[in-house]
Amino acid sequence: MRKLNASEGGKPRFFQCCGHKDGLLEQNRRMRDVFEQEISLQYQYKESRGTHNWYYWNRSLADVLEFFGFLVKTDIYN
């Protein structure tokens, strides 16, 4: 990641989200810390209620699409 951060040219954008009851929550938080402290890329992290399942992913999809510039009706998953 540090090589990517130092390279010239276009950089990817990253969106990361995780549920409060996800078994991978601590790993996600460690990755968030790396992005926020060491890497200057366009990045967004979001935690919300939920776990590692399709319900959470479907509900989070609107946030992901909005981050990447797609217009989304955010009430369709609530």
Short mmCIF file of N, CA, C and O in Angstrom, two decimals:
data_model
loop_
_atom_site.label_atom_id
_atom_site.label_comp_id
_atom_site.label_asym_id
_atom_site.label_seq_id
_atom_site.Cartn_x
_atom_site.Cartn_y
_atom_site.Cartn_z
N MET A 1 0.81 -1.19 0.00
CA MET A 1 0.00 0.00 0.00
C MET A 1 0.86 1.26 0.00
O MET A 1 0.48 2.24 -0.59
N ARG A 2 1.98 1.22 0.69
CA ARG A 2 2.82 2.42 0.72
C ARG A 2 3.39 2.74 -0.65
O ARG A 2 3.55 3.90 -0.99
N LYS A 3 3.70 1.72 -1.44
CA LYS A 3 4.17 1.95 -2.81
C LYS A 3 3.09 2.61 -3.64
O LYS A 3 3.36 3.52 -4.41
N LEU A 4 1.87 2.17 -3.48
CA LEU A 4 0.74 2.77 -4.19
C LEU A 4 0.58 4.23 -3.77
O LEU A 4 0.39 5.11 -4.59
N ASN A 5 0.71 4.48 -2.49
CA ASN A 5 0.57 5.84 -1.96
C ASN A 5 1.63 6.77 -2.57
O ASN A 5 1.34 7.92 -2.88
N ALA A 6 2.84 6.28 -2.77
CA ALA A 6 3.94 7.10 -3.28
C ALA A 6 3.97 7.19 -4.80
O ALA A 6 4.67 8.03 -5.35
N SER A 7 3.23 6.36 -5.49
CA SER A 7 3.30 6.32 -6.95
C SER A 7 2.61 7.52 -7.58
O SER A 7 1.74 8.14 -6.99
N GLU A 8 3.02 7.83 -8.79
CA GLU A 8 2.41 8.91 -9.57
C GLU A 8 1.17 8.36 -10.29
O GLU A 8 1.01 7.17 -10.45
N GLY A 9 0.32 9.25 -10.74
CA GLY A 9 -0.83 8.83 -11.52
C GLY A 9 -2.07 8.63 -10.68
O GLY A 9 -2.12 8.95 -9.50
N GLY A 10 -3.09 8.06 -11.33
CA GLY A 10 -4.37 7.84 -10.68
C GLY A 10 -4.28 6.84 -9.55
O GLY A 10 -3.46 5.93 -9.56
N LYS A 11 -5.13 7.05 -8.59
CA LYS A 11 -5.18 6.17 -7.42
C LYS A 11 -6.59 5.60 -7.27
O LYS A 11 -7.57 6.27 -7.57
N PRO A 12 -6.70 4.37 -6.79
CA PRO A 12 -8.03 3.81 -6.56
C PRO A 12 -8.70 4.46 -5.36
O PRO A 12 -8.04 5.06 -4.50
N ARG A 13 -10.00 4.35 -5.31
CA ARG A 13 -10.79 4.81 -4.17
C ARG A 13 -11.23 3.58 -3.39
O ARG A 13 -11.52 2.55 -3.99
N PHE A 14 -11.30 3.70 -2.07
CA PHE A 14 -11.66 2.57 -1.24
C PHE A 14 -12.83 2.92 -0.33
O PHE A 14 -12.84 3.98 0.29
N PHE A 15 -13.80 2.03 -0.25
CA PHE A 15 -14.91 2.13 0.69
C PHE A 15 -14.92 0.85 1.50
O PHE A 15 -14.90 -0.25 0.94
N GLN A 16 -14.93 0.98 2.80
CA GLN A 16 -14.92 -0.18 3.69
C GLN A 16 -16.02 0.00 4.71
O GLN A 16 -16.16 1.06 5.32
N CYS A 17 -16.82 -1.04 4.91
CA CYS A 17 -17.86 -0.98 5.93
C CYS A 17 -17.90 -2.32 6.66
O CYS A 17 -17.53 -3.35 6.12
N CYS A 18 -18.35 -2.26 7.90
CA CYS A 18 -18.39 -3.46 8.71
C CYS A 18 -19.48 -3.32 9.77
O CYS A 18 -19.70 -2.23 10.31
N GLY A 19 -20.13 -4.42 10.06
CA GLY A 19 -21.17 -4.43 11.10
C GLY A 19 -20.58 -4.57 12.49
O GLY A 19 -19.52 -5.18 12.67
N HIS A 20 -21.26 -4.01 13.46
CA HIS A 20 -20.79 -4.06 14.84
C HIS A 20 -20.69 -5.48 15.40
O HIS A 20 -19.94 -5.73 16.33
N LYS A 21 -21.46 -6.40 14.82
CA LYS A 21 -21.44 -7.79 15.30
C LYS A 21 -20.70 -8.72 14.34
O LYS A 21 -20.78 -9.94 14.46
N ASP A 22 -19.96 -8.16 13.41
CA ASP A 22 -19.21 -8.95 12.44
C ASP A 22 -17.99 -9.56 13.12
O ASP A 22 -17.28 -8.89 13.88
N GLY A 23 -17.73 -10.83 12.88
CA GLY A 23 -16.57 -11.49 13.44
C GLY A 23 -15.25 -10.92 12.95
O GLY A 23 -14.20 -11.17 13.54
N LEU A 24 -15.29 -10.13 11.89
CA LEU A 24 -14.09 -9.51 11.34
C LEU A 24 -13.97 -8.03 11.70
O LEU A 24 -13.18 -7.30 11.10
N LEU A 25 -14.71 -7.59 12.70
CA LEU A 25 -14.72 -6.17 13.06
C LEU A 25 -13.34 -5.67 13.46
O LEU A 25 -12.91 -4.61 13.00
N GLU A 26 -12.62 -6.39 14.29
CA GLU A 26 -11.30 -5.92 14.73
C GLU A 26 -10.32 -5.84 13.56
O GLU A 26 -9.53 -4.90 13.48
N GLN A 27 -10.36 -6.80 12.65
CA GLN A 27 -9.50 -6.75 11.47
C GLN A 27 -9.84 -5.54 10.60
O GLN A 27 -8.94 -4.88 10.06
N ASN A 28 -11.13 -5.24 10.46
CA ASN A 28 -11.56 -4.08 9.70
C ASN A 28 -11.08 -2.79 10.35
O ASN A 28 -10.65 -1.86 9.67
N ARG A 29 -11.13 -2.72 11.65
CA ARG A 29 -10.66 -1.53 12.34
C ARG A 29 -9.15 -1.34 12.19
O ARG A 29 -8.68 -0.22 12.02
N ARG A 30 -8.40 -2.44 12.21
CA ARG A 30 -6.95 -2.33 12.00
C ARG A 30 -6.64 -1.84 10.59
O ARG A 30 -5.76 -1.00 10.39
N MET A 31 -7.39 -2.34 9.60
CA MET A 31 -7.19 -1.89 8.23
C MET A 31 -7.56 -0.41 8.10
O MET A 31 -6.87 0.36 7.45
N ARG A 32 -8.65 -0.01 8.74
CA ARG A 32 -9.05 1.40 8.76
C ARG A 32 -7.92 2.28 9.30
O ARG A 32 -7.60 3.32 8.73
N ASP A 33 -7.29 1.83 10.38
CA ASP A 33 -6.22 2.61 10.99
C ASP A 33 -5.04 2.76 10.03
O ASP A 33 -4.43 3.83 9.96
N VAL A 34 -4.71 1.71 9.29
CA VAL A 34 -3.63 1.80 8.29
C VAL A 34 -3.98 2.84 7.24
O VAL A 34 -3.17 3.70 6.89
N PHE A 35 -5.20 2.77 6.71
CA PHE A 35 -5.62 3.74 5.70
C PHE A 35 -5.58 5.16 6.24
O PHE A 35 -5.10 6.07 5.57
N GLU A 36 -6.10 5.38 7.43
CA GLU A 36 -6.21 6.73 7.97
C GLU A 36 -4.87 7.31 8.40
O GLU A 36 -4.68 8.52 8.33
N GLN A 37 -3.93 6.49 8.84
CA GLN A 37 -2.68 7.00 9.37
C GLN A 37 -1.52 6.97 8.39
O GLN A 37 -0.60 7.77 8.51
N GLU A 38 -1.55 6.05 7.42
CA GLU A 38 -0.37 5.85 6.60
C GLU A 38 -0.58 6.04 5.11
O GLU A 38 0.40 6.14 4.37
N ILE A 39 -1.81 6.08 4.66
CA ILE A 39 -2.05 6.07 3.22
C ILE A 39 -2.95 7.25 2.85
O ILE A 39 -4.01 7.43 3.43
N SER A 40 -2.51 8.02 1.86
CA SER A 40 -3.31 9.19 1.46
C SER A 40 -4.07 8.89 0.17
O SER A 40 -3.72 9.36 -0.90
N LEU A 41 -5.07 8.05 0.29
CA LEU A 41 -5.95 7.73 -0.82
C LEU A 41 -7.36 8.17 -0.44
O LEU A 41 -7.66 8.37 0.73
N GLN A 42 -8.23 8.28 -1.44
CA GLN A 42 -9.62 8.60 -1.12
C GLN A 42 -10.24 7.36 -0.49
O GLN A 42 -10.31 6.29 -1.11
N TYR A 43 -10.67 7.49 0.74
CA TYR A 43 -11.07 6.34 1.55
C TYR A 43 -12.21 6.74 2.48
O TYR A 43 -12.22 7.83 3.04
N GLN A 44 -13.16 5.82 2.64
CA GLN A 44 -14.24 6.04 3.61
C GLN A 44 -14.48 4.75 4.37
O GLN A 44 -14.51 3.66 3.78
N TYR A 45 -14.65 4.87 5.67
CA TYR A 45 -14.93 3.73 6.54
C TYR A 45 -16.24 3.98 7.26
O TYR A 45 -16.51 5.08 7.72
N LYS A 46 -17.05 2.94 7.35
CA LYS A 46 -18.34 3.06 8.03
C LYS A 46 -18.62 1.80 8.83
O LYS A 46 -18.47 0.69 8.32
N GLU A 47 -19.03 2.00 10.08
CA GLU A 47 -19.51 0.90 10.92
C GLU A 47 -20.98 1.16 11.19
O GLU A 47 -21.40 2.30 11.38
N SER A 48 -21.75 0.10 11.23
CA SER A 48 -23.16 0.22 11.58
C SER A 48 -23.63 -1.11 12.15
O SER A 48 -22.91 -2.10 12.15
N ARG A 49 -24.86 -1.13 12.62
CA ARG A 49 -25.38 -2.36 13.22
C ARG A 49 -25.43 -3.46 12.17
O ARG A 49 -25.65 -3.19 10.99
N GLY A 50 -25.21 -4.66 12.59
CA GLY A 50 -25.30 -5.79 11.67
C GLY A 50 -24.15 -6.76 11.82
O GLY A 50 -23.26 -6.59 12.64
N THR A 51 -24.21 -7.78 11.00
CA THR A 51 -23.21 -8.84 11.03
C THR A 51 -22.75 -9.15 9.60
O THR A 51 -23.08 -8.42 8.67
N HIS A 52 -22.01 -10.22 9.43
CA HIS A 52 -21.42 -10.58 8.15
C HIS A 52 -22.42 -11.45 7.37
O HIS A 52 -22.30 -12.68 7.33
N ASN A 53 -23.43 -10.79 6.78
CA ASN A 53 -24.44 -11.56 6.05
C ASN A 53 -25.05 -10.72 4.92
O ASN A 53 -24.76 -9.53 4.78
N TRP A 54 -25.90 -11.36 4.12
CA TRP A 54 -26.49 -10.69 2.96
C TRP A 54 -27.36 -9.51 3.36
O TRP A 54 -27.42 -8.51 2.65
N TYR A 55 -28.05 -9.58 4.46
CA TYR A 55 -28.89 -8.46 4.89
C TYR A 55 -28.03 -7.21 5.09
O TYR A 55 -28.37 -6.13 4.62
N TYR A 56 -26.91 -7.35 5.77
CA TYR A 56 -26.02 -6.21 6.00
C TYR A 56 -25.47 -5.69 4.67
O TYR A 56 -25.45 -4.49 4.43
N TRP A 57 -25.02 -6.58 3.81
CA TRP A 57 -24.43 -6.16 2.53
C TRP A 57 -25.46 -5.45 1.66
O TRP A 57 -25.17 -4.44 1.04
N ASN A 58 -26.68 -5.97 1.60
CA ASN A 58 -27.73 -5.31 0.81
C ASN A 58 -28.03 -3.92 1.36
O ASN A 58 -28.21 -2.97 0.59
N ARG A 59 -28.08 -3.79 2.67
CA ARG A 59 -28.35 -2.50 3.30
C ARG A 59 -27.21 -1.52 3.06
O ARG A 59 -27.43 -0.32 2.89
N SER A 60 -25.98 -2.00 2.98
CA SER A 60 -24.81 -1.14 2.80
C SER A 60 -24.54 -0.80 1.34
O SER A 60 -23.78 0.12 1.05
N LEU A 61 -25.15 -1.51 0.44
CA LEU A 61 -24.89 -1.31 -0.98
C LEU A 61 -25.17 0.12 -1.43
O LEU A 61 -24.42 0.69 -2.22
N ALA A 62 -26.20 0.75 -0.91
CA ALA A 62 -26.51 2.13 -1.28
C ALA A 62 -25.36 3.06 -0.91
O ALA A 62 -25.00 3.96 -1.68
N ASP A 63 -24.74 2.86 0.25
CA ASP A 63 -23.60 3.68 0.66
C ASP A 63 -22.41 3.49 -0.27
O ASP A 63 -21.72 4.44 -0.63
N VAL A 64 -22.17 2.25 -0.65
CA VAL A 64 -21.06 1.95 -1.55
C VAL A 64 -21.27 2.63 -2.91
O VAL A 64 -20.37 3.30 -3.44
N LEU A 65 -22.46 2.48 -3.46
CA LEU A 65 -22.76 3.08 -4.76
C LEU A 65 -22.68 4.60 -4.70
O LEU A 65 -22.15 5.24 -5.62
N GLU A 66 -23.16 5.19 -3.62
CA GLU A 66 -23.08 6.64 -3.48
C GLU A 66 -21.62 7.11 -3.41
O GLU A 66 -21.25 8.11 -4.03
N PHE A 67 -20.78 6.39 -2.69
CA PHE A 67 -19.36 6.72 -2.59
C PHE A 67 -18.70 6.75 -3.96
O PHE A 67 -17.86 7.59 -4.25
N PHE A 68 -19.09 5.82 -4.83
CA PHE A 68 -18.49 5.74 -6.16
C PHE A 68 -19.21 6.61 -7.19
O PHE A 68 -18.95 6.52 -8.38
N GLY A 69 -20.12 7.47 -6.73
CA GLY A 69 -20.70 8.48 -7.60
C GLY A 69 -22.00 8.12 -8.28
O GLY A 69 -22.42 8.82 -9.20
N PHE A 70 -22.64 7.08 -7.84
CA PHE A 70 -23.93 6.71 -8.41
C PHE A 70 -25.05 7.30 -7.57
O PHE A 70 -25.00 7.27 -6.34
N LEU A 71 -26.07 7.81 -8.21
CA LEU A 71 -27.23 8.34 -7.51
C LEU A 71 -28.07 7.16 -7.04
O LEU A 71 -28.43 6.29 -7.81
N VAL A 72 -28.38 7.15 -5.75
CA VAL A 72 -29.09 6.01 -5.16
C VAL A 72 -30.23 6.52 -4.30
O VAL A 72 -30.08 7.48 -3.57
N LYS A 73 -31.37 5.84 -4.39
CA LYS A 73 -32.46 6.10 -3.44
C LYS A 73 -32.12 5.36 -2.17
O LYS A 73 -32.20 4.13 -2.12
N THR A 74 -31.70 6.09 -1.15
CA THR A 74 -31.19 5.43 0.07
C THR A 74 -32.28 4.79 0.91
O THR A 74 -31.97 3.99 1.78
N ASP A 75 -33.55 5.09 0.67
CA ASP A 75 -34.60 4.52 1.50
C ASP A 75 -35.02 3.12 1.07
O ASP A 75 -35.79 2.47 1.75
N ILE A 76 -34.49 2.60 -0.01
CA ILE A 76 -34.95 1.29 -0.51
C ILE A 76 -34.47 0.14 0.35
O ILE A 76 -35.03 -0.93 0.32
N TYR A 77 -33.41 0.32 1.15
CA TYR A 77 -32.90 -0.75 1.99
C TYR A 77 -33.23 -0.57 3.45
O TYR A 77 -32.80 -1.32 4.28
N ASN A 78 -33.94 0.45 3.81
CA ASN A 78 -34.27 0.71 5.21
C ASN A 78 -35.62 0.15 5.57
O ASN A 78 -36.50 -0.01 4.84
#
